[in-house]
Coordinates of C-alpha atoms and ligand atoms in Angstrom, one line a residue:
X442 CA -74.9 160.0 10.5
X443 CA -72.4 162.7 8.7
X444 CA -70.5 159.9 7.1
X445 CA -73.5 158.3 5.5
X446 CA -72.9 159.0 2.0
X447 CA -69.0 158.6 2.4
X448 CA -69.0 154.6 2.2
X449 CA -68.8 153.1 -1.2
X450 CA -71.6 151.6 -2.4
X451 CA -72.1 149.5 -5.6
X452 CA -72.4 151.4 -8.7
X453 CA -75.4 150.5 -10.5
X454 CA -75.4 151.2 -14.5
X455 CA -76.1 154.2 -15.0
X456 CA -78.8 155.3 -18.1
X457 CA -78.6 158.7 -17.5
X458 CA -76.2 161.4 -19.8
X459 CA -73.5 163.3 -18.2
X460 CA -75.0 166.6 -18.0
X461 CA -78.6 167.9 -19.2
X462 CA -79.4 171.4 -20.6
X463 CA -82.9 173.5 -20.0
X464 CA -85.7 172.4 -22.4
X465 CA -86.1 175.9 -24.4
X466 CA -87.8 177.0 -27.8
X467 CA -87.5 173.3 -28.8
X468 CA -83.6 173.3 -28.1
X469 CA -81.7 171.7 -25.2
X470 CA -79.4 174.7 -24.0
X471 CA -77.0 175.7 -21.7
X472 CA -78.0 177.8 -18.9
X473 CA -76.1 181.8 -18.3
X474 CA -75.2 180.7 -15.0
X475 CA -72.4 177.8 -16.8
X476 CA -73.2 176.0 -13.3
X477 CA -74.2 172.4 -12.8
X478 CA -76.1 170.7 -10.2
X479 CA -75.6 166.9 -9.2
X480 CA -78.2 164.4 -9.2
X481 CA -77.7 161.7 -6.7
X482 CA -78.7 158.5 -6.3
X483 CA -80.1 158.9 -3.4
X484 CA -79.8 155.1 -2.0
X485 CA -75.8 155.0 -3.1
X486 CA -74.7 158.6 -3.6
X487 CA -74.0 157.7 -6.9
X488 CA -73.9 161.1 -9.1
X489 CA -76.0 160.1 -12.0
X490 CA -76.0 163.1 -14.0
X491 CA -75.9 167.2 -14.0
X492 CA -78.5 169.9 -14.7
X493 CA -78.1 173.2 -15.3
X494 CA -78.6 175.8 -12.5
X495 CA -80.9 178.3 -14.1
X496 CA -80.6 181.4 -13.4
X497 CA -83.4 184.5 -13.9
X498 CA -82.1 185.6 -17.3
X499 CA -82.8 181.7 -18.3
X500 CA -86.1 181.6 -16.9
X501 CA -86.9 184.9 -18.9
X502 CA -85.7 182.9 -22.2
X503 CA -88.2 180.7 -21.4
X504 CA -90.5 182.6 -20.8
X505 CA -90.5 184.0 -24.2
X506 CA -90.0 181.0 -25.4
X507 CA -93.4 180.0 -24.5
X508 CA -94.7 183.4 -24.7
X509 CA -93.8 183.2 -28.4
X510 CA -95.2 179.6 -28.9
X511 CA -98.8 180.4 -27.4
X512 CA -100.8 182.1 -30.1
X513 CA -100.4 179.0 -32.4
X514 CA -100.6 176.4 -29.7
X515 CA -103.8 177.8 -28.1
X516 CA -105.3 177.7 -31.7
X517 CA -104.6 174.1 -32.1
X518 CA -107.6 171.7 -32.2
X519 CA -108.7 169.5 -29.3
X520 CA -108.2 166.5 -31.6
X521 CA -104.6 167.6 -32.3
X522 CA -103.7 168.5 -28.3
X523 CA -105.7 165.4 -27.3
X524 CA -103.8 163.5 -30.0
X525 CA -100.0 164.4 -28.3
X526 CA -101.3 163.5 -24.6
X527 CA -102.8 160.3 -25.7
X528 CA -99.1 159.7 -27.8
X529 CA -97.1 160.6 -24.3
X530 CA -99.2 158.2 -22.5
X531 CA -98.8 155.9 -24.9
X532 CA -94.8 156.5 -25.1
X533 CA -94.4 156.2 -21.2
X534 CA -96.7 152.8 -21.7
X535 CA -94.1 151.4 -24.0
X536 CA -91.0 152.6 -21.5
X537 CA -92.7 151.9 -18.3
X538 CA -90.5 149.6 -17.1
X539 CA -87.5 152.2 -18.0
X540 CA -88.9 155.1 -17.0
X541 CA -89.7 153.3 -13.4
X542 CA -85.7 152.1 -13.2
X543 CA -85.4 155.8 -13.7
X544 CA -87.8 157.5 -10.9
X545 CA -86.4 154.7 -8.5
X546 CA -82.6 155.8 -9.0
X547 CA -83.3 159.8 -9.4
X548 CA -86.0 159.2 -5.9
X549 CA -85.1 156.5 -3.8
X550 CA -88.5 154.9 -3.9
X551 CA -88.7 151.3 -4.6
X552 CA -88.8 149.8 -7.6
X553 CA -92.1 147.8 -7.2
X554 CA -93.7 151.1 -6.4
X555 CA -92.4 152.7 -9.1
X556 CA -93.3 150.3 -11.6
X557 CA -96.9 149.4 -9.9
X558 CA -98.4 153.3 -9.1
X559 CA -95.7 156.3 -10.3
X560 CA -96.0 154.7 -13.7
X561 CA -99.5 153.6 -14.3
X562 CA -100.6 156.6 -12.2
X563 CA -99.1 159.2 -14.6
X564 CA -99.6 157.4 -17.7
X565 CA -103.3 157.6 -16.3
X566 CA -103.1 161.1 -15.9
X567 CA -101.9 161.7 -19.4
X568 CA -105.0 159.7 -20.5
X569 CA -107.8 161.6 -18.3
X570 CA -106.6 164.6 -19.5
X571 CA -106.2 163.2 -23.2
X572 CA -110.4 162.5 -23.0
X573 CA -110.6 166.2 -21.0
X574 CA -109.0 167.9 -24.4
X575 CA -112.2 168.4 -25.8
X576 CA -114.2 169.9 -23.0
X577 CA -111.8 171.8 -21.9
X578 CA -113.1 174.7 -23.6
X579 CA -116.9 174.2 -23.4
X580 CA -118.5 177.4 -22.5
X581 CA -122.1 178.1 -21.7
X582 CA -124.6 180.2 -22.9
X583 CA -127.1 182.7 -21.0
X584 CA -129.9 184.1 -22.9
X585 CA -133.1 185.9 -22.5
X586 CA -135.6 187.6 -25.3
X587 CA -132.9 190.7 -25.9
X588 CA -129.5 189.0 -25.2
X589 CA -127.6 186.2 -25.9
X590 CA -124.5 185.5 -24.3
X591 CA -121.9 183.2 -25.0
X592 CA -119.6 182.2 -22.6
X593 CA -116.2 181.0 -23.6
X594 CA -113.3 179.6 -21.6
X595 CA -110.3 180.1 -23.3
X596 CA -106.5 179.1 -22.7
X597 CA -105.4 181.4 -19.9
X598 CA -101.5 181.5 -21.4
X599 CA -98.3 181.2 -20.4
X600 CA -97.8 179.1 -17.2
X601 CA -95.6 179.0 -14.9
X602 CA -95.1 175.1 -13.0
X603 CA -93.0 174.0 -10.3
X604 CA -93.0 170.6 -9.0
X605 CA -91.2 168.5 -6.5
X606 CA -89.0 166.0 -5.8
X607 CA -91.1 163.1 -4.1
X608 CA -93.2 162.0 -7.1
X609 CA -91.2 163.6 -9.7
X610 CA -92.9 162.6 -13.3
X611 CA -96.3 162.1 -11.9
X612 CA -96.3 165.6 -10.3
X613 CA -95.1 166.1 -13.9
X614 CA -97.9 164.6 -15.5
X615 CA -100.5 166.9 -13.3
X616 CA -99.0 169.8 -14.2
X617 CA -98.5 169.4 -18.2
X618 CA -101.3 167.4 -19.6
X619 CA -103.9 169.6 -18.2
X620 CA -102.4 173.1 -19.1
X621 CA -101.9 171.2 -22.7
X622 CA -105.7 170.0 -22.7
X623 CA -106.5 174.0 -22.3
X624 CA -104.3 175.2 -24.9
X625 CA -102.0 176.9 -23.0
X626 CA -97.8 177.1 -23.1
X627 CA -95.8 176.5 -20.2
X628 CA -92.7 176.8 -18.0
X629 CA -91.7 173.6 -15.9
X630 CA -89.4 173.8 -13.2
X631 CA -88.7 170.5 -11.4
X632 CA -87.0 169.8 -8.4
X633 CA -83.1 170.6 -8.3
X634 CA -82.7 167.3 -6.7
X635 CA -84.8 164.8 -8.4
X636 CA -84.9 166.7 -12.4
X637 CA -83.7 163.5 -14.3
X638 CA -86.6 161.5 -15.0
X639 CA -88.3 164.5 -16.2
X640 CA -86.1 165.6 -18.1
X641 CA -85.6 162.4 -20.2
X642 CA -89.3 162.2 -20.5
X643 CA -89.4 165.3 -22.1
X644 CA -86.1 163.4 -24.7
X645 CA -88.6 161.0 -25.6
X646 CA -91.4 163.3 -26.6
X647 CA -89.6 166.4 -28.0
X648 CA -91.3 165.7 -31.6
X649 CA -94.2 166.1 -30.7
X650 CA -94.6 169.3 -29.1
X651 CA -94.0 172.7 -31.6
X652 CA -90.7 174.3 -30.2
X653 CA -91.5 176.7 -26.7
X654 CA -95.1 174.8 -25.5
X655 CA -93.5 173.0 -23.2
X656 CA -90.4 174.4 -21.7
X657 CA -88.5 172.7 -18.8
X658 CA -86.4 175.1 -16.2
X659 CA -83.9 173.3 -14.3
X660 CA -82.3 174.5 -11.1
X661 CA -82.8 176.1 -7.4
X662 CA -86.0 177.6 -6.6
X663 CA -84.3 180.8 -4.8
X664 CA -82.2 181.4 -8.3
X665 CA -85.4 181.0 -10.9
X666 CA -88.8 181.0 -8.5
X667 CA -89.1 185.1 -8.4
X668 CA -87.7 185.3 -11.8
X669 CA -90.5 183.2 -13.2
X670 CA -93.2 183.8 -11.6
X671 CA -93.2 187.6 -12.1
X672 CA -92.7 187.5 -15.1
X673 CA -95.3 189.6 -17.1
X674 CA -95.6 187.5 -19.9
X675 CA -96.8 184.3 -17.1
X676 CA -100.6 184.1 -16.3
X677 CA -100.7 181.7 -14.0
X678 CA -98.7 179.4 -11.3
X679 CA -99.4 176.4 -9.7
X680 CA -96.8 175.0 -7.5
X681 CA -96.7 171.4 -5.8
X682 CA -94.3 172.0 -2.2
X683 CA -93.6 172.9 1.2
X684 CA -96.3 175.9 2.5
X685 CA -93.0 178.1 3.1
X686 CA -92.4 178.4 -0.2
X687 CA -96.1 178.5 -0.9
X688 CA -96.6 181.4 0.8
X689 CA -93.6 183.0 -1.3
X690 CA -95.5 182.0 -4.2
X691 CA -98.6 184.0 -3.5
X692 CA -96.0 186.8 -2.8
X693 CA -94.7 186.7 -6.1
X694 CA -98.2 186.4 -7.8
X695 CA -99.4 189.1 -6.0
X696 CA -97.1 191.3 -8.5
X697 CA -99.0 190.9 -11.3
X698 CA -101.8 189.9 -9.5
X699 CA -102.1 186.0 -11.5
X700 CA -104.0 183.3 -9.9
X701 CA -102.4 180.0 -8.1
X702 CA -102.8 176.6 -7.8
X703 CA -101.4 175.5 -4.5
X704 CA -100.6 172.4 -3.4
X705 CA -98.8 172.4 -0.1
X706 CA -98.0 170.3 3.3
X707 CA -100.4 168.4 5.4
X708 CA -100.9 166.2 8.9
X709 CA -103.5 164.4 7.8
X710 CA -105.7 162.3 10.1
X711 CA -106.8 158.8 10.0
X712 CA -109.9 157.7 12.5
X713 CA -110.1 154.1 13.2
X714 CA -113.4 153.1 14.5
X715 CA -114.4 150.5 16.9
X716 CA -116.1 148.8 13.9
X717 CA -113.3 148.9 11.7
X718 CA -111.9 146.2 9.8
X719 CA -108.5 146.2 12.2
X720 CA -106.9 143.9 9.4
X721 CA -107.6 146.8 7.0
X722 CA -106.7 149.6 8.8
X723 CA -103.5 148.2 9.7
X724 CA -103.0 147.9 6.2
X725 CA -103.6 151.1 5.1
X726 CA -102.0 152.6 8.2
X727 CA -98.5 150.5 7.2
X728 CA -99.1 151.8 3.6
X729 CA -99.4 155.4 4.5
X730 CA -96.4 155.3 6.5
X731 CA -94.2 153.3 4.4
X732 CA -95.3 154.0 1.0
X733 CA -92.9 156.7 -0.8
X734 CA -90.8 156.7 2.8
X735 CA -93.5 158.9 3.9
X736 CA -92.6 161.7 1.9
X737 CA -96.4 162.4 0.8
X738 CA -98.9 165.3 1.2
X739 CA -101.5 163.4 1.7
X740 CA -99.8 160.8 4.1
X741 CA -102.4 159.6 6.9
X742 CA -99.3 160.8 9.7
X743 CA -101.9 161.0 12.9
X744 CA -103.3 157.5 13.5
X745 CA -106.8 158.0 16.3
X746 CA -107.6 155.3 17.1
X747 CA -110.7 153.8 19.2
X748 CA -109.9 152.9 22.9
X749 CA -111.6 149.7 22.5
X750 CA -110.1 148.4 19.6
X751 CA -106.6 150.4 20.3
X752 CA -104.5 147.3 21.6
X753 CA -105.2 144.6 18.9
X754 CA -104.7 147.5 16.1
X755 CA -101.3 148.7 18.2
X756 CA -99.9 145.1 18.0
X757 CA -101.1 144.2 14.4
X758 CA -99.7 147.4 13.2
X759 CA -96.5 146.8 15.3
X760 CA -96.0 143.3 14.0
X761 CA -96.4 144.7 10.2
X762 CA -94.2 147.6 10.2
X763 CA -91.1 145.6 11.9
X764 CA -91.4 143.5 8.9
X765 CA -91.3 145.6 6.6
X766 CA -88.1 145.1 4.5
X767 CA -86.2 148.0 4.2
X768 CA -83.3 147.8 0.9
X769 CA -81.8 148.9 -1.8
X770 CA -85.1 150.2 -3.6
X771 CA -83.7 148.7 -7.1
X772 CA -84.6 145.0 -5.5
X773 CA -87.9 143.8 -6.0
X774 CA -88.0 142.4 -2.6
X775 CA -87.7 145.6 -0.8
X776 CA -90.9 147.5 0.6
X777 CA -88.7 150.8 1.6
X778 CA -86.0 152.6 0.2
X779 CA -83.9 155.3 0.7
X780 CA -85.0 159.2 1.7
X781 CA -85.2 161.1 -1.5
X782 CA -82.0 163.5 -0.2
X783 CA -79.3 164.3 2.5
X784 CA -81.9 166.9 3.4
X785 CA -85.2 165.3 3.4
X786 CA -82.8 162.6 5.7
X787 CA -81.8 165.6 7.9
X788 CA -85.1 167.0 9.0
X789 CA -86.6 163.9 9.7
X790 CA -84.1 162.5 11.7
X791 CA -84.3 165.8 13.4
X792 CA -88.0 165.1 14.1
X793 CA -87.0 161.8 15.6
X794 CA -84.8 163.6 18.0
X795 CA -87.9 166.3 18.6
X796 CA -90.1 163.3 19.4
X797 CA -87.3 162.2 21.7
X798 CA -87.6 165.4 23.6
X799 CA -91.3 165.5 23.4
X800 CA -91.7 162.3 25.2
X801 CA -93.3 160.4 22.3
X802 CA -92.4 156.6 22.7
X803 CA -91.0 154.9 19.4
X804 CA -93.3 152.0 19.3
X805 CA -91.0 151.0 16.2
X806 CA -87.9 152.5 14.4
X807 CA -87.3 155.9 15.9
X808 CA -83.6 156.3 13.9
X809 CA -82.1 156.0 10.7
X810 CA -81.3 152.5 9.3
X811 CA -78.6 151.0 8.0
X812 CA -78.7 149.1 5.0
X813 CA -76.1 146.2 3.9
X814 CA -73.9 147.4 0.8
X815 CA -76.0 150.7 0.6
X816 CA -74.7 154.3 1.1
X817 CA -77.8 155.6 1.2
X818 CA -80.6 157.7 3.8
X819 CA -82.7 155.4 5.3
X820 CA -84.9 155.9 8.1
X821 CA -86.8 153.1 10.0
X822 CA -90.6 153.3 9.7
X823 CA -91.4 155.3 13.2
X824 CA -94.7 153.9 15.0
X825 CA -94.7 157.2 17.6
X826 CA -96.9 156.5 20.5
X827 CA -97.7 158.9 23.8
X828 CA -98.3 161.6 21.6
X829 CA -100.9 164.5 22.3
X830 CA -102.3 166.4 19.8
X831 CA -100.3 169.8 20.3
X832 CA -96.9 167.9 20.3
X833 CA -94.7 169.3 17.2
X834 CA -94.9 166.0 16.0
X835 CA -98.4 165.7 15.5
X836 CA -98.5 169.3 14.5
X837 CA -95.4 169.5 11.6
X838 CA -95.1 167.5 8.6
X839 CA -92.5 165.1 8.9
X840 CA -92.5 163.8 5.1
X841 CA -91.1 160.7 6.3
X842 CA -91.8 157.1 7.2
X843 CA -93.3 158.3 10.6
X844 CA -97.0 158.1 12.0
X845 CA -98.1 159.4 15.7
X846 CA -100.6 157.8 17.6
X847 CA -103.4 158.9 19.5
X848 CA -106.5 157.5 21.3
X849 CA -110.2 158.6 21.3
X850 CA -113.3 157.5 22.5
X851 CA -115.9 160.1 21.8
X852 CA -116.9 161.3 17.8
X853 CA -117.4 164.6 18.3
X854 CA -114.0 165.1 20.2
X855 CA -111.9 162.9 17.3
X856 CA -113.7 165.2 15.1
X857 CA -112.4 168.5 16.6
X858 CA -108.8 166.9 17.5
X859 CA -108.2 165.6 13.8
X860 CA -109.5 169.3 12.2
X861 CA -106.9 170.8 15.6
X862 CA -104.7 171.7 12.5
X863 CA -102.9 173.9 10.5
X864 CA -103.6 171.6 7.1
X865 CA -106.4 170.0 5.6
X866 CA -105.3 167.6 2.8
X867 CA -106.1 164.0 2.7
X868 CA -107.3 161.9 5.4
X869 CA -108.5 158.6 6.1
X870 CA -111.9 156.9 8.0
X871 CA -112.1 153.0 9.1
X872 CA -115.3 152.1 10.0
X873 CA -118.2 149.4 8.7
X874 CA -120.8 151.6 10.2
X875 CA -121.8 153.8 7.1
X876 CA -123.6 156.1 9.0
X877 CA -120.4 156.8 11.1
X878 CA -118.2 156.8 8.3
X879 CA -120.2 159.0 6.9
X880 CA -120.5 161.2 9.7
X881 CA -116.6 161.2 10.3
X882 CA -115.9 162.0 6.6
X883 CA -118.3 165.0 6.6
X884 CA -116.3 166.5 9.8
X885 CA -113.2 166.3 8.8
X886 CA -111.8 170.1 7.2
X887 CA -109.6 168.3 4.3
X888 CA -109.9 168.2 0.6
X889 CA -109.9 164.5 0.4
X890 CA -110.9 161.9 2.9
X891 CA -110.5 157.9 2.0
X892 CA -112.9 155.8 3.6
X893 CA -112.0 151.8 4.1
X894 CA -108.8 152.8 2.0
X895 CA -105.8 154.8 2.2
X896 CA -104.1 156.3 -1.1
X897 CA -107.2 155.2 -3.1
X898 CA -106.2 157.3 -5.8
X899 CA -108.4 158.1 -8.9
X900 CA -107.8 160.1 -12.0
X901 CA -111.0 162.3 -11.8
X902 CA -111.0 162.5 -8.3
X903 CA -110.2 166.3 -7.4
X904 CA -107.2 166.3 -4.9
X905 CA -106.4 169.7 -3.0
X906 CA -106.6 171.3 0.3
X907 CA -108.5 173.2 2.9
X908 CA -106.9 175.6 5.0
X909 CA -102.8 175.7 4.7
X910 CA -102.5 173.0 2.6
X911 CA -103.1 175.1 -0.3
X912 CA -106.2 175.8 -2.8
X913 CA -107.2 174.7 -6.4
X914 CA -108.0 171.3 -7.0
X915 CA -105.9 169.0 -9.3
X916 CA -106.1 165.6 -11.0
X917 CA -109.8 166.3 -12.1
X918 CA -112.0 168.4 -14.2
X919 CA -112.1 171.0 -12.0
X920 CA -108.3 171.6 -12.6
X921 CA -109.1 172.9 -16.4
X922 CA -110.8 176.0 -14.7
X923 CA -107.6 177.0 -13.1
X924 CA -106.3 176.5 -16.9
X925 CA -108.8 178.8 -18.7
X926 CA -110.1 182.0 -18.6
X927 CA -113.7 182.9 -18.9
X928 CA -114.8 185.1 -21.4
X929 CA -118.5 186.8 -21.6
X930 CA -119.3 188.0 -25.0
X931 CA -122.9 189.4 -24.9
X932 CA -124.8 190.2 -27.9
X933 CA -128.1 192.0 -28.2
X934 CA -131.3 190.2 -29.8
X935 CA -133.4 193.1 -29.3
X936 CA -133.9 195.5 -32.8
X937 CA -134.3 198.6 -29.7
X938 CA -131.7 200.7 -28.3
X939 CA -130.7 199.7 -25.2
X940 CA -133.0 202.5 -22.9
X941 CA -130.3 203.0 -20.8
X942 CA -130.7 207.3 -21.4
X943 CA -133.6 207.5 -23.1
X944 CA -136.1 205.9 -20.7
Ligands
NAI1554 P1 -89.9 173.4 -1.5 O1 -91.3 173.8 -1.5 O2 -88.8 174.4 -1.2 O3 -89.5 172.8 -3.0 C1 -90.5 172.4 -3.9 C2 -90.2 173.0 -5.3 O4 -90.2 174.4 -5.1 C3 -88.8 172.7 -5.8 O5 -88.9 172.6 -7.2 C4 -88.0 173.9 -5.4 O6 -86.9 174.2 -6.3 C5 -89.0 175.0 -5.6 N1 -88.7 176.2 -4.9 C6 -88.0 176.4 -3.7 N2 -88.0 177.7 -3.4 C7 -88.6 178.4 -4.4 C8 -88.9 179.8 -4.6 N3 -88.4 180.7 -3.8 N4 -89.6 180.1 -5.7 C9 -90.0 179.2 -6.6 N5 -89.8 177.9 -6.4 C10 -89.1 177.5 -5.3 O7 -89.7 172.1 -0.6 P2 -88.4 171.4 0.0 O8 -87.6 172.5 0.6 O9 -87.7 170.6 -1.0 O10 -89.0 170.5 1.1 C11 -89.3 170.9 2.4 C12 -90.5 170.3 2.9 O11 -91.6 170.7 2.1 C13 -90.6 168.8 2.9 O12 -89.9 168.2 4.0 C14 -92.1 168.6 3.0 O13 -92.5 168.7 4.3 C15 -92.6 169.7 2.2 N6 -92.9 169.3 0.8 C16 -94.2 169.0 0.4 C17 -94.5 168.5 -0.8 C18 -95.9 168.2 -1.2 O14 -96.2 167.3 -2.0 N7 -96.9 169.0 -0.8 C19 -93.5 168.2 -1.8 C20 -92.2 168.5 -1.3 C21 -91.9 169.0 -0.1
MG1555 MG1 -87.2 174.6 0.3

């Protein structure tokens, strides 16, 4: 597939600029580096635009940037913060339609996607976290005869976020409104392949932020990453991503010893009961391989399904994903676009050859697809069947349009086979018997478990992982902890000295 990008494809206007500077102290600047990184269109290999490779003396200037901006910001009221996250919401509202064009020629995705989740779903998130700006900061109170004590979360500082390329302004939105909510300043780095719809987000709303409280960072995670996140003025990281670079991310924090927000792969497991809905489950099961090309955390990869119900679920779900239409993602027609980059292209196709070798049977798809007057990486959605549970592809994330298979029969042994692994993240549970549902959901060792749904997701709802997919929860209340430090101020009520030395 080397020549897959070579062949012309149709150029599609293009909205973007020519090149893009870094978002710092309120100015768009060049980076040290004077390097430039293209932005594909990932379905034509269309360059749409250039960043700016950042470099470590860049992500120090931002760094002071929003070092400098943080004792006026996290002074602001809640009203004020509350008022600029309802106003970005309410700007992306009034662009959605853009702002979708966008994220579907920067990601590949589809266009119906794009319009009907990416976009409501982070306008959503700048809302939620609008209404969290005012308990952000509640703090308790502990008190006896002789003491009271007031406990105060407060902004934690300057923080450090870096995001990736698969949902690139809703990953965004998760990562901004909430550290904005507490008060705090922040350094954004996005992906070096997908940075363009965040970074014309952040054109549309660059009044209403004082200069340095947001910041954006653009460029390769090996050239900024360390620089960043060791920064002494940064108090915090979170990072969206692969667990590789996860675990460099804990390495890095360890220096000045800051806490993280991790957010990292998964193999998630969907069990489909012998009461399911079948209709339902094949649903969800098309949707979690399909939707985004697969390239999800939380996708629902390992299918078990019940023996008894396994062949009219295996040819319903066959008979669905060989129609879905795969296309150019900027028609409204098409249900699967292009992989997100040559390299995101590369390693799953490489896990279609592993599967190969593994003896997994491609119910469906099993190689890349080729679209009519596209350039781009497509990959046919992959229905892998004879797969065991220790295979490398029920084991690795694929982060493409690729489930596995398996069959069970007894609950306590789907329990153990779908917790057999390294991640914990999402999963999924089809079954009308509540009890069993219940059951299932309980078992499972993952942050998030959908039952009768797949990608039911809710703003409030905390998302995050157990085991190596990561800690801290995001996209709820819970997420504002991670933002805010606690402070303990303790003041006597007793007219006494203490008695410590003179009892
Ligand atoms: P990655 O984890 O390397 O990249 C994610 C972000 O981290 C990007 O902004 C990147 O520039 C940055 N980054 C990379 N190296 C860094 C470093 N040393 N310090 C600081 N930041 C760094 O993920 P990659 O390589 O793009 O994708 C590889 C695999 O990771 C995917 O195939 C998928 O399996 C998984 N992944 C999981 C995601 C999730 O949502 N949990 C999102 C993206 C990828
Ligand atoms: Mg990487």
């Amino acid at each position: 597939m080397s020549d897959v990008m070579e062949k012309s494809a149709a150029v599609a206007e293009n909205p973007f600029k020519a090149e893009y500077g870094h978002l710092i102290g309120g100015e768009w600047v060049g980076g040290s580096s004077g390097k430039l990184i293209d932005q594909l269109n990932p379905a034509t290999g269309q360059v749409l635009g250039r960043i700016q490779a950042g470099s470590a003396e860049d992500a120090a200037r931002a760094v002071k940037a929003a070092a400098d901006a943080f004792p006026a910001w996290s002074c602001t009221s809640h009203s004020e913060r509350q008022a600029i996250l309802f106003e970005m919401g309410r700007r992306l509202k009034e662009n959605a339609g853009h702002f979708a064009r966008l994220e579907t020629m920067g990601n590949g995705k589809h266009i119906v996607e794009s319009t009907h989740f990416d976009l409501p779903m982070t306008i959503d998130t700048f809302e939620y976290f609008a209404g969290t700006a005012y308990i952000a900061l509640t703090g308790e109170l502990e008190a006896d005869e002789e003491f009271t004590a007031m406990i105060y979360r407060q902004p934690i500082g300057v923080c450090a976020q870096i995001i990736p390329w698969n949902v690139p302004l809703l990953m965004m939105a998760m990562k901004i409104a909430p550290a904005l909510a507490c008060g705090n300043t922040l350094v954004l780095k996005p992906a070096e392949t997908t940075s363009l719809s965040v970074l014309e987000f952040f054109k549309m709303v660059e009044d209403l932020l004082p200069p340095g409280v947001v910041n954006v960072l653009t460029g390769y995670g090996a050239d900024v990453g360390e620089a960043l996140v060791t920064n002494n003025a940064v108090r915090k990281v979170a990072f969206t991503g692969s667990t590789l670079t996860g675990r460099k991310i804990i390495e890095y924090a360890a220096k000045n010893i800051i806490p993280q927000t991790l957010e990292l792969g998964g193999k998630s497991a969907q069990i489909v009961c012998k009461s399911a809905d079948i209709d339902a489950a094949v649903e969800g099961v098309t949707a979690s391989t399909v939707f985004n090309k697969g390239e999800v955390c939380l996708a629902g990869s390992r299918v078990f399904v019940h023996e008894d119900v396994r062949d009219e679920f295996v040819s319903k779900l066959v008979d669905q994903i060989r129609n879905v239409r795969i296309g150019d993602p900027m028609d409204w027609g098409t249900q699967l676009g292009a992989m997100a980059s040559r390299a995101q292209f590369d390693k799953v196709s490489s896990y279609l050859d592993v599967a190969q070798e593994e003896g997994a049977v491609a119910l469906t798809g099993g190689k890349a697809a080729q679209v009519e007057g596209q350039a781009g990486y497509y990959i046919e959605p992959t229905i892998l069947d004879n797969v065991n549970n220790d295979m490398r592809v029920a084991r690795e994330e694929i982060f493409g349009p690729v489930t596995t298979l398996l069959t069970w029969k007894n609950e306590e042994d789907v329990i153990r086979q779908a917790n057999d692994s390294p991640f914990g993240l999402g999963g999924g549970v089809w079954s009308k018997d509540i009890t069993e549902a219940n059951r299932l959901a309980r078992g499972l060792d993952t942050g998030c478990v959908w039952v009768n749904s797949y990608y039911n997701m809710k703003s409030g709802v905390p998302i995050g992982g157990f085991k190596m997919s990561g800690f801290g929860r995001e996209g709820s209340r819970e997420v504002l902890h991670h933002y805010t430090i606690c402070k303990s101020v303790v003041v006597s009520t007793d007219d006494k000295p203490q008695g410590i030395f003179s009892r």
